[in-house]
């Protein structure tokens, strides 16, 4: 008898074939939020602008149980939303981070989107980077959004942390890299608050060289950058983004590749039918646990300026992942 897992993958593959033949795609299915008693979640839009016009960006805020150690900007990828990174956001918040996860358009004629597809989105990335740079200023767009989220979550005790980490999945990885470099150039004082970048299978857009130039600049500045990659696939443009980071960022240790990784592993239980159809696969729970452990561990080290040995080559946990063929270490060129 076939296992339920094999049946689910076969069903997904069959439905994908039907969709390709008919030329239609189902509407996105929003994942149900994970339930963790120690994390409070509320939604509050962020007011900004793009292409000379005001824009309201929907955002989810995740509050840890106590005082947050740092702010994590968690950015989804192309055709996705904040809901698809809900499990990862909960993992960050449950380890002490205040998380904000915006939902950005995937396609926009004026470039107000998470990816550079039909229009250059670099100006929008610069603007959103500035939103985070000014986040501690009273009355700023991000601070105002946090105040509303505090009230909704009944967490008036939480204030905007000084340190921050930019994290992104897929096209969201490129977006936060471009935003971080723009912040470095435009607001050095705010840039000093940026502890590092945590990238989940980042994808380089088909157009432009913004990712490569931003990664090279950040690498020259020695900003800590960590990557968790999946296996090469169409969804990650055969690791074009990871390859750029390996060539440019000058990290002694860049990160890891999941041996059985698929592009939606970072979404885990928060993925949806669109994600599964894009991969003809479902996220692997073991990979999800590794992603959460390494991402929160590495991000905590970025913020504290420490090296928790177990999460790196030579450490007990990391070497266990190597010995069980769970990950390989990304070579730095």
Coordinates of N, CA and C in Angstrom, one line a residue, residues 56-270:
X56 N 0.4 51.4 1.2 CA 0.2 50.8 2.5 C 0.5 49.3 2.4
X57 N 1.6 48.9 3.1 CA 2.1 47.5 3.1 C 1.5 46.7 4.3
X58 N 0.8 45.7 4.0 CA 0.3 44.8 5.1 C 1.5 44.1 5.8
X59 N 1.4 44.0 7.1 CA 2.5 43.4 7.8 C 1.9 42.7 9.0
X60 N 2.6 41.5 9.4 CA 2.3 40.8 10.6 C 3.4 41.0 11.6
X61 N 3.0 41.3 12.8 CA 4.0 41.4 13.9 C 3.9 40.2 14.8
X62 N 5.0 39.7 15.3 CA 5.1 38.6 16.2 C 5.9 39.0 17.4
X63 N 5.2 38.9 18.6 CA 5.8 39.4 19.8 C 6.3 38.3 20.7
X64 N 7.5 38.3 21.1 CA 8.0 37.3 22.0 C 7.5 37.4 23.4
X65 N 7.7 36.4 24.2 CA 7.1 36.4 25.6 C 7.7 37.6 26.4
X66 N 9.0 37.9 26.3 CA 9.6 38.9 27.1 C 10.1 40.1 26.2
X67 N 11.1 40.7 26.7 CA 11.7 41.8 26.0 C 12.4 41.3 24.8
X68 N 12.2 41.8 23.6 CA 12.9 41.3 22.4 C 14.4 41.6 22.4
X69 N 15.1 40.7 21.9 CA 16.6 40.9 21.8 C 16.9 41.7 20.5
X70 N 16.1 41.6 19.5 CA 16.4 42.3 18.2 C 15.1 42.3 17.4
X71 N 15.1 43.1 16.3 CA 14.0 43.1 15.3 C 14.4 42.2 14.2
X72 N 13.6 41.3 13.7 CA 13.8 40.6 12.4 C 12.8 41.0 11.4
X73 N 13.3 41.5 10.3 CA 12.5 41.8 9.1 C 12.5 40.5 8.3
X74 N 11.3 39.8 8.2 CA 11.2 38.5 7.5 C 10.4 38.7 6.2
X75 N 11.1 38.6 5.1 CA 10.5 38.9 3.8 C 10.2 37.7 3.0
X76 N 9.0 37.5 2.5 CA 8.6 36.4 1.7 C 9.1 36.5 0.3
X77 N 8.9 35.5 -0.6 CA 9.4 35.5 -1.9 C 8.3 35.8 -2.9
X78 N 8.6 35.5 -4.2 CA 7.7 35.7 -5.3 C 6.4 34.8 -5.2
X79 N 5.3 35.4 -5.4 CA 3.9 34.8 -5.4 C 3.6 34.3 -4.0
X80 N 4.3 34.8 -3.0 CA 4.0 34.3 -1.6 C 3.5 35.5 -0.8
X81 N 3.3 35.2 0.5 CA 2.8 36.3 1.4 C 3.4 36.0 2.8
X82 N 3.2 36.9 3.7 CA 3.7 36.7 5.1 C 3.1 35.5 5.7
X83 N 1.9 35.1 5.3 CA 1.3 33.9 5.9 C 2.2 32.6 5.6
X84 N 2.9 32.6 4.5 CA 3.7 31.5 4.1 C 5.0 31.3 4.9
X85 N 5.3 32.4 5.7 CA 6.5 32.3 6.5 C 6.1 32.3 8.0
X86 N 4.8 32.0 8.3 CA 4.3 32.1 9.6 C 5.0 31.2 10.6
X87 N 5.3 29.9 10.2 CA 6.0 29.0 11.1 C 7.4 29.5 11.4
X88 N 8.1 30.0 10.4 CA 9.4 30.5 10.7 C 9.4 31.8 11.5
X89 N 8.4 32.6 11.3 CA 8.3 33.8 12.2 C 8.0 33.4 13.6
X90 N 7.2 32.4 13.8 CA 6.9 32.0 15.2 C 8.2 31.4 15.8
X91 N 9.0 30.7 15.1 CA 10.2 30.2 15.6 C 11.2 31.3 16.0
X92 N 11.3 32.4 15.2 CA 12.1 33.5 15.6 C 11.5 34.2 16.9
X93 N 10.2 34.4 16.9 CA 9.7 35.1 18.1 C 9.8 34.2 19.3
X94 N 9.6 32.9 19.2 CA 9.7 32.1 20.4 C 11.1 32.0 21.0
X95 N 12.1 32.5 20.2 CA 13.5 32.5 20.7 C 13.9 33.9 21.1
X96 N 12.9 34.9 21.1 CA 13.2 36.2 21.7 C 13.3 37.3 20.7
X97 N 13.0 37.1 19.5 CA 13.0 38.2 18.5 C 11.6 38.8 18.3
X98 N 11.6 40.1 18.1 CA 10.4 40.8 17.6 C 10.4 40.7 16.1
X99 N 9.4 40.1 15.5 CA 9.4 39.9 14.0 C 8.3 40.7 13.3
X100 N 8.7 41.3 12.2 CA 7.7 42.0 11.3 C 7.9 41.3 10.0
X101 N 6.7 40.9 9.4 CA 6.7 40.2 8.1 C 5.8 40.8 7.2
X102 N 6.3 41.7 6.3 CA 5.4 42.4 5.3 C 5.0 41.5 4.2
X103 N 3.8 41.8 3.6 CA 3.4 41.2 2.4 C 3.5 42.2 1.3
X104 N 4.3 41.9 0.3 CA 4.5 42.8 -0.9 C 3.9 42.2 -2.1
X105 N 3.6 43.0 -3.1 CA 3.1 42.5 -4.4 C 4.2 41.7 -5.1
X106 N 3.8 40.8 -5.9 CA 4.8 40.1 -6.7 C 5.0 40.7 -8.1
X107 N 4.0 41.3 -8.6 CA 4.1 41.9 -9.9 C 3.5 43.3 -9.8
X108 N 4.2 44.3 -10.3 CA 3.7 45.6 -10.3 C 4.3 46.4 -11.4
X109 N 3.5 47.1 -12.2 CA 4.0 47.8 -13.4 C 5.0 48.9 -13.1
X110 N 4.9 49.5 -11.9 CA 5.8 50.6 -11.5 C 6.9 50.1 -10.6
X111 N 7.1 48.8 -10.4 CA 8.3 48.3 -9.7 C 8.0 48.2 -8.2
X112 N 6.8 48.4 -7.7 CA 6.5 48.3 -6.3 C 6.2 46.8 -5.9
X113 N 7.3 46.0 -6.1 CA 7.1 44.5 -5.9 C 8.3 43.9 -5.3
X114 N 8.2 42.7 -4.9 CA 9.3 42.0 -4.2 C 10.3 41.5 -5.1
X115 N 10.0 41.4 -6.4 CA 11.0 40.9 -7.4 C 11.1 41.9 -8.6
X116 N 12.3 41.8 -9.2 CA 12.5 42.6 -10.4 C 12.1 41.7 -11.6
X117 N 10.8 41.9 -12.1 CA 10.3 41.1 -13.2 C 10.0 42.0 -14.3
X118 N 8.8 42.6 -14.3 CA 8.4 43.4 -15.4 C 8.8 44.9 -15.2
X119 N 9.3 45.2 -14.0 CA 9.8 46.6 -13.8 C 10.9 46.5 -12.7
X120 N 11.8 47.4 -12.7 CA 12.9 47.5 -11.8 C 12.3 47.9 -10.4
X121 N 12.6 47.0 -9.4 CA 12.1 47.2 -8.0 C 13.1 47.8 -7.1
X122 N 14.3 48.1 -7.6 CA 15.4 48.5 -6.7 C 15.0 49.8 -5.9
X123 N 14.3 50.7 -6.5 CA 14.0 51.9 -5.8 C 13.0 51.6 -4.6
X124 N 12.1 50.6 -4.8 CA 11.2 50.2 -3.8 C 12.0 49.5 -2.7
X125 N 12.9 48.7 -3.0 CA 13.8 48.1 -2.0 C 14.5 49.1 -1.2
X126 N 15.0 50.1 -1.8 CA 15.7 51.2 -1.1 C 14.7 51.9 -0.1
X127 N 13.5 52.1 -0.6 CA 12.5 52.8 0.3 C 12.2 52.0 1.5
X128 N 11.9 50.7 1.3 CA 11.6 49.8 2.4 C 12.8 49.7 3.4
X129 N 14.0 49.6 2.8 CA 15.2 49.6 3.7 C 15.2 50.9 4.6
X130 N 14.9 52.0 4.0 CA 14.8 53.3 4.8 C 13.7 53.2 5.8
X131 N 12.6 52.5 5.6 CA 11.6 52.4 6.6 C 12.1 51.7 7.8
X132 N 12.9 50.7 7.6 CA 13.5 50.0 8.7 C 14.6 50.8 9.4
X133 N 15.3 51.5 8.6 CA 16.4 52.4 9.1 C 15.9 53.4 10.1
X134 N 14.7 53.9 9.8 CA 14.1 55.0 10.7 C 13.1 54.4 11.7
X135 N 13.1 53.1 11.8 CA 12.1 52.4 12.7 C 12.1 52.8 14.1
X136 N 13.2 53.3 14.7 CA 13.2 53.7 16.1 C 12.8 55.2 16.3
X137 N 12.6 55.9 15.2 CA 12.2 57.3 15.3 C 10.7 57.4 15.6
X138 N 10.4 58.2 16.6 CA 9.0 58.3 17.0 C 8.2 58.9 15.8
X139 N 7.0 58.3 15.5 CA 6.2 58.8 14.4 C 6.6 58.3 13.1
X140 N 7.7 57.5 13.0 CA 8.1 56.9 11.7 C 7.1 55.9 11.2
X141 N 7.0 55.5 9.9 CA 6.0 54.5 9.5 C 6.1 53.2 10.2
X142 N 7.3 52.7 10.5 CA 7.5 51.4 11.2 C 7.1 51.5 12.6
X143 N 7.5 52.6 13.3 CA 7.2 52.8 14.7 C 5.7 53.0 14.9
X144 N 5.0 53.7 14.0 CA 3.6 53.8 14.0 C 2.9 52.5 13.9
X145 N 3.4 51.7 12.9 CA 2.8 50.3 12.7 C 2.9 49.5 14.0
X146 N 4.1 49.6 14.6 CA 4.3 48.8 15.9 C 3.4 49.2 17.0
X147 N 3.1 50.5 17.1 CA 2.2 51.0 18.1 C 0.8 50.4 18.0
X148 N 0.4 50.4 16.7 CA -1.0 49.8 16.5 C -0.9 48.3 16.8
X149 N 0.2 47.6 16.4 CA 0.3 46.2 16.6 C 0.3 45.9 18.1
X150 N 1.1 46.7 18.9 CA 1.1 46.6 20.3 C -0.2 46.6 21.0
X151 N -1.1 47.5 20.6 CA -2.4 47.7 21.1 C -3.2 46.4 20.8
X152 N -3.1 46.0 19.6 CA -3.9 44.8 19.2 C -3.5 43.6 19.9
X153 N -2.2 43.4 20.1 CA -1.7 42.3 20.8 C -1.6 42.4 22.3
X154 N -2.0 43.6 22.8 CA -2.0 43.9 24.3 C -0.5 43.7 24.8
X155 N 0.4 44.3 24.1 CA 1.8 44.2 24.5 C 2.5 45.6 24.5
X156 N 2.0 46.5 25.3 CA 2.5 47.8 25.4 C 4.0 47.9 25.9
X157 N 4.4 46.7 26.5 CA 5.7 46.7 27.1 C 6.8 46.5 26.1
X158 N 6.5 46.2 24.8 CA 7.5 45.9 23.8 C 7.8 47.2 23.1
X159 N 9.1 47.5 23.0 CA 9.5 48.7 22.3 C 10.4 48.3 21.1
X160 N 10.7 49.1 20.2 CA 11.5 48.8 19.0 C 13.0 48.5 19.5
X161 N 13.5 47.4 19.2 CA 14.9 47.0 19.6 C 15.9 47.9 18.8
X162 N 17.1 48.0 19.4 CA 18.1 48.7 18.7 C 18.7 47.9 17.5
X163 N 19.0 46.7 17.7 CA 19.6 45.8 16.7 C 18.5 45.2 15.8
X164 N 18.9 44.9 14.6 CA 18.0 44.3 13.7 C 18.7 43.3 12.7
X165 N 17.9 42.3 12.2 CA 18.4 41.4 11.3 C 17.4 41.4 10.1
X166 N 18.0 41.5 8.9 CA 17.1 41.4 7.7 C 17.2 39.9 7.2
X167 N 16.0 39.3 7.0 CA 15.9 37.9 6.6 C 15.0 37.8 5.4
X168 N 15.3 37.0 4.5 CA 14.4 36.9 3.3 C 14.5 35.5 2.7
X169 N 13.4 35.1 2.1 CA 13.3 33.8 1.4 C 13.1 34.0 -0.1
X170 N 13.8 33.3 -0.9 CA 13.6 33.3 -2.3 C 13.9 34.7 -2.9
X171 N 13.0 35.3 -3.6 CA 13.1 36.7 -4.1 C 13.2 37.7 -3.0
X172 N 12.6 37.3 -1.8 CA 12.8 38.2 -0.6 C 14.2 38.3 -0.1
X173 N 15.0 37.2 -0.4 CA 16.4 37.3 -0.1 C 17.1 38.4 -0.9
X174 N 16.9 38.4 -2.2 CA 17.5 39.5 -3.0 C 17.0 40.9 -2.5
X175 N 15.7 41.0 -2.2 CA 15.1 42.2 -1.8 C 15.8 42.8 -0.6
X176 N 16.0 42.0 0.4 CA 16.6 42.5 1.7 C 18.1 42.8 1.5
X177 N 18.8 42.1 0.6 CA 20.2 42.4 0.3 C 20.3 43.7 -0.4
X178 N 19.5 44.0 -1.3 CA 19.5 45.3 -2.0 C 19.1 46.4 -1.0
X179 N 18.1 46.2 -0.2 CA 17.7 47.1 0.8 C 18.8 47.4 1.8
X180 N 19.5 46.4 2.3 CA 20.6 46.6 3.2 C 21.7 47.4 2.6
X181 N 22.1 47.2 1.4 CA 23.1 48.0 0.8 C 22.7 49.4 0.6
X182 N 21.4 49.6 0.2 CA 20.9 51.0 0.1 C 21.0 51.7 1.4
X183 N 20.7 51.0 2.5 CA 20.7 51.6 3.9 C 22.2 52.0 4.2
X184 N 23.1 51.1 3.8 CA 24.5 51.3 4.1 C 25.0 52.7 3.5
X185 N 24.5 52.9 2.3 CA 24.9 54.1 1.5 C 24.2 55.4 2.0
X186 N 22.9 55.2 2.3 CA 22.1 56.4 2.6 C 22.1 56.8 4.1
X187 N 22.2 55.9 5.0 CA 22.1 56.2 6.4 C 23.0 55.3 7.2
X188 N 24.3 55.7 7.3 CA 25.3 54.9 8.0 C 24.9 54.7 9.5
X189 N 24.3 55.7 10.1 CA 24.0 55.5 11.5 C 22.9 54.4 11.7
X190 N 21.9 54.4 10.8 CA 20.9 53.3 10.9 C 21.5 52.0 10.5
X191 N 22.4 52.0 9.5 CA 23.1 50.8 9.1 C 23.9 50.1 10.2
X192 N 24.4 50.9 11.1 CA 25.2 50.3 12.2 C 24.3 49.4 13.1
X193 N 23.0 49.6 13.0 CA 22.0 48.8 13.8 C 21.8 47.4 13.2
X194 N 22.2 47.3 11.9 CA 21.9 46.0 11.2 C 23.0 45.0 11.6
X195 N 22.6 44.0 12.3 CA 23.5 43.0 12.7 C 24.0 42.0 11.7
X196 N 23.1 41.8 10.6 CA 23.4 40.8 9.6 C 22.2 40.4 8.8
X197 N 22.5 39.6 7.8 CA 21.5 39.1 6.9 C 21.3 37.6 7.0
X198 N 20.1 37.1 7.1 CA 19.8 35.6 7.1 C 19.0 35.3 5.9
X199 N 19.5 34.5 5.0 CA 18.9 34.3 3.7 C 18.5 32.9 3.5
X200 N 17.3 32.6 3.0 CA 16.8 31.3 2.9 C 16.6 31.0 1.4
X201 N 17.5 30.2 0.8 CA 17.5 29.9 -0.6 C 17.2 31.1 -1.5
X202 N 18.1 32.2 -1.4 CA 17.8 33.4 -2.1 C 17.9 33.3 -3.6
X203 N 17.1 34.0 -4.3 CA 17.0 33.9 -5.8 C 17.3 35.3 -6.4
X204 N 18.2 35.2 -7.4 CA 18.5 36.4 -8.2 C 17.5 36.6 -9.3
X205 N 17.0 37.9 -9.4 CA 16.1 38.2 -10.5 C 16.7 37.9 -11.8
X206 N 15.8 37.7 -12.8 CA 16.2 37.4 -14.2 C 16.8 38.7 -14.8
X207 N 16.4 39.9 -14.3 CA 16.9 41.1 -14.8 C 17.7 41.9 -13.8
X208 N 18.6 42.7 -14.4 CA 19.4 43.6 -13.5 C 20.5 42.9 -12.8
X209 N 21.4 43.8 -12.2 CA 22.6 43.3 -11.5 C 22.6 43.8 -10.1
X210 N 21.4 44.2 -9.6 CA 21.3 44.8 -8.2 C 21.8 43.9 -7.1
X211 N 21.4 42.6 -7.2 CA 21.7 41.6 -6.2 C 23.3 41.5 -6.2
X212 N 23.9 41.3 -7.3 CA 25.3 41.0 -7.3 C 26.1 42.2 -6.8
X213 N 25.7 43.4 -7.2 CA 26.5 44.6 -6.8 C 26.2 44.9 -5.3
X214 N 25.0 44.7 -4.8 CA 24.7 44.9 -3.4 C 25.5 43.9 -2.5
X215 N 25.5 42.6 -3.0 CA 26.2 41.5 -2.2 C 27.6 41.8 -2.1
X216 N 28.2 42.3 -3.2 CA 29.7 42.6 -3.2 C 30.0 43.7 -2.3
X217 N 29.2 44.8 -2.3 CA 29.4 45.9 -1.4 C 29.3 45.5 0.1
X218 N 28.2 44.7 0.4 CA 28.1 44.3 1.8 C 29.2 43.3 2.2
X219 N 29.6 42.5 1.2 CA 30.8 41.6 1.5 C 32.0 42.4 1.8
X220 N 32.3 43.4 1.0 CA 33.4 44.2 1.3 C 33.4 44.9 2.6
X221 N 32.2 45.2 3.1 CA 32.0 45.8 4.4 C 32.0 44.8 5.5
X222 N 32.1 43.6 5.2 CA 32.1 42.5 6.1 C 30.9 42.3 7.0
X223 N 29.7 42.7 6.4 CA 28.5 42.4 7.1 C 28.2 40.9 7.2
X224 N 27.9 40.4 8.4 CA 27.7 39.0 8.5 C 26.5 38.5 7.7
X225 N 26.7 37.5 6.8 CA 25.6 37.0 6.0 C 25.6 35.5 6.1
X226 N 24.5 34.9 6.4 CA 24.3 33.5 6.4 C 23.2 33.0 5.5
X227 N 23.5 31.8 4.9 CA 22.6 31.3 3.9 C 22.2 29.8 4.2
X228 N 20.9 29.5 4.1 CA 20.5 28.1 4.1 C 19.9 27.8 2.7
X229 N 20.6 27.0 1.9 CA 20.2 26.7 0.5 C 19.5 25.4 0.4
X230 N 18.7 25.3 -0.6 CA 18.1 24.0 -1.0 C 18.9 23.4 -2.1
X231 N 18.4 22.4 -2.7 CA 19.1 21.8 -3.9 C 18.7 22.7 -5.1
X232 N 19.6 22.7 -6.1 CA 19.3 23.5 -7.3 C 18.0 23.1 -8.0
X233 N 17.2 24.1 -8.4 CA 15.9 23.8 -9.1 C 15.5 25.0 -9.9
X234 N 14.4 24.8 -10.6 CA 13.9 25.9 -11.4 C 13.5 27.0 -10.4
X235 N 12.9 26.7 -9.3 CA 12.4 27.7 -8.3 C 13.5 28.6 -7.8
X236 N 14.7 28.1 -7.6 CA 15.8 29.0 -7.2 C 16.7 29.4 -8.3
X237 N 16.2 29.3 -9.6 CA 17.0 29.5 -10.8 C 18.4 28.9 -10.7
X238 N 18.3 27.6 -10.3 CA 19.5 26.7 -10.2 C 20.6 27.4 -9.4
X239 N 20.2 28.0 -8.2 CA 21.1 28.5 -7.2 C 21.9 29.7 -7.7
X240 N 21.3 30.5 -8.6 CA 22.0 31.7 -9.1 C 22.3 32.7 -8.0
X241 N 21.3 32.8 -7.1 CA 21.5 33.7 -5.9 C 22.6 33.2 -5.0
X242 N 22.6 32.0 -4.7 CA 23.6 31.4 -3.8 C 25.0 31.5 -4.4
X243 N 25.1 31.3 -5.7 CA 26.3 31.3 -6.4 C 26.9 32.7 -6.3
X244 N 26.1 33.8 -6.5 CA 26.5 35.1 -6.3 C 27.1 35.4 -4.9
X245 N 26.4 34.9 -3.9 CA 26.9 35.1 -2.6 C 28.2 34.4 -2.3
X246 N 28.3 33.2 -2.9 CA 29.6 32.5 -2.7 C 30.8 33.2 -3.3
X247 N 30.5 33.9 -4.4 CA 31.6 34.6 -5.1 C 31.9 36.0 -4.5
X248 N 31.0 36.6 -3.8 CA 31.1 38.1 -3.5 C 31.2 38.4 -2.1
X249 N 30.7 37.6 -1.2 CA 30.4 38.1 0.2 C 31.6 37.9 1.2
X250 N 32.6 37.2 0.8 CA 33.9 37.1 1.5 C 33.7 36.6 3.0
X251 N 32.7 35.7 3.1 CA 32.5 35.1 4.5 C 33.4 34.0 4.7
X252 N 34.0 33.9 5.9 CA 34.8 32.7 6.2 C 33.8 31.4 6.2
X253 N 32.6 31.7 6.7 CA 31.6 30.6 6.7 C 30.3 31.3 6.2
X254 N 29.8 30.8 5.1 CA 28.6 31.4 4.5 C 27.3 30.7 5.0
X255 N 27.4 29.4 5.1 CA 26.2 28.7 5.5 C 26.1 27.3 4.9
X256 N 24.9 26.7 4.7 CA 24.7 25.3 4.5 C 23.7 25.1 3.4
X257 N 23.9 23.9 2.8 CA 22.9 23.4 1.8 C 22.2 22.2 2.3
X258 N 20.9 22.1 2.3 CA 20.2 20.9 2.8 C 20.3 19.9 1.7
X259 N 20.7 18.7 2.1 CA 21.0 17.6 1.1 C 19.7 17.2 0.4
X260 N 18.6 17.2 1.1 CA 17.3 16.8 0.5 C 16.4 18.0 0.4
X261 N 17.0 19.2 0.4 CA 16.2 20.5 0.5 C 15.4 20.8 -0.8
X262 N 14.2 21.3 -0.6 CA 13.4 21.8 -1.6 C 13.1 23.3 -1.3
X263 N 12.8 24.1 -2.3 CA 12.7 25.5 -2.1 C 11.7 26.0 -1.1
X264 N 10.7 25.2 -0.8 CA 9.7 25.6 0.2 C 9.9 25.1 1.6
X265 N 11.1 24.5 1.8 CA 11.4 24.0 3.2 C 11.3 25.1 4.2
X266 N 11.7 26.3 3.8 CA 11.7 27.5 4.7 C 10.3 27.8 5.1
X267 N 9.3 27.5 4.3 CA 7.9 27.8 4.6 C 7.3 26.7 5.5
X268 N 7.8 25.5 5.3 CA 7.4 24.4 6.2 C 5.9 24.2 6.2
X269 N 5.3 24.1 7.4 CA 3.9 23.9 7.5 C 3.0 25.1 7.1
X270 N 3.7 26.2 6.9 CA 2.9 27.4 6.4 C 2.8 27.5 4.9

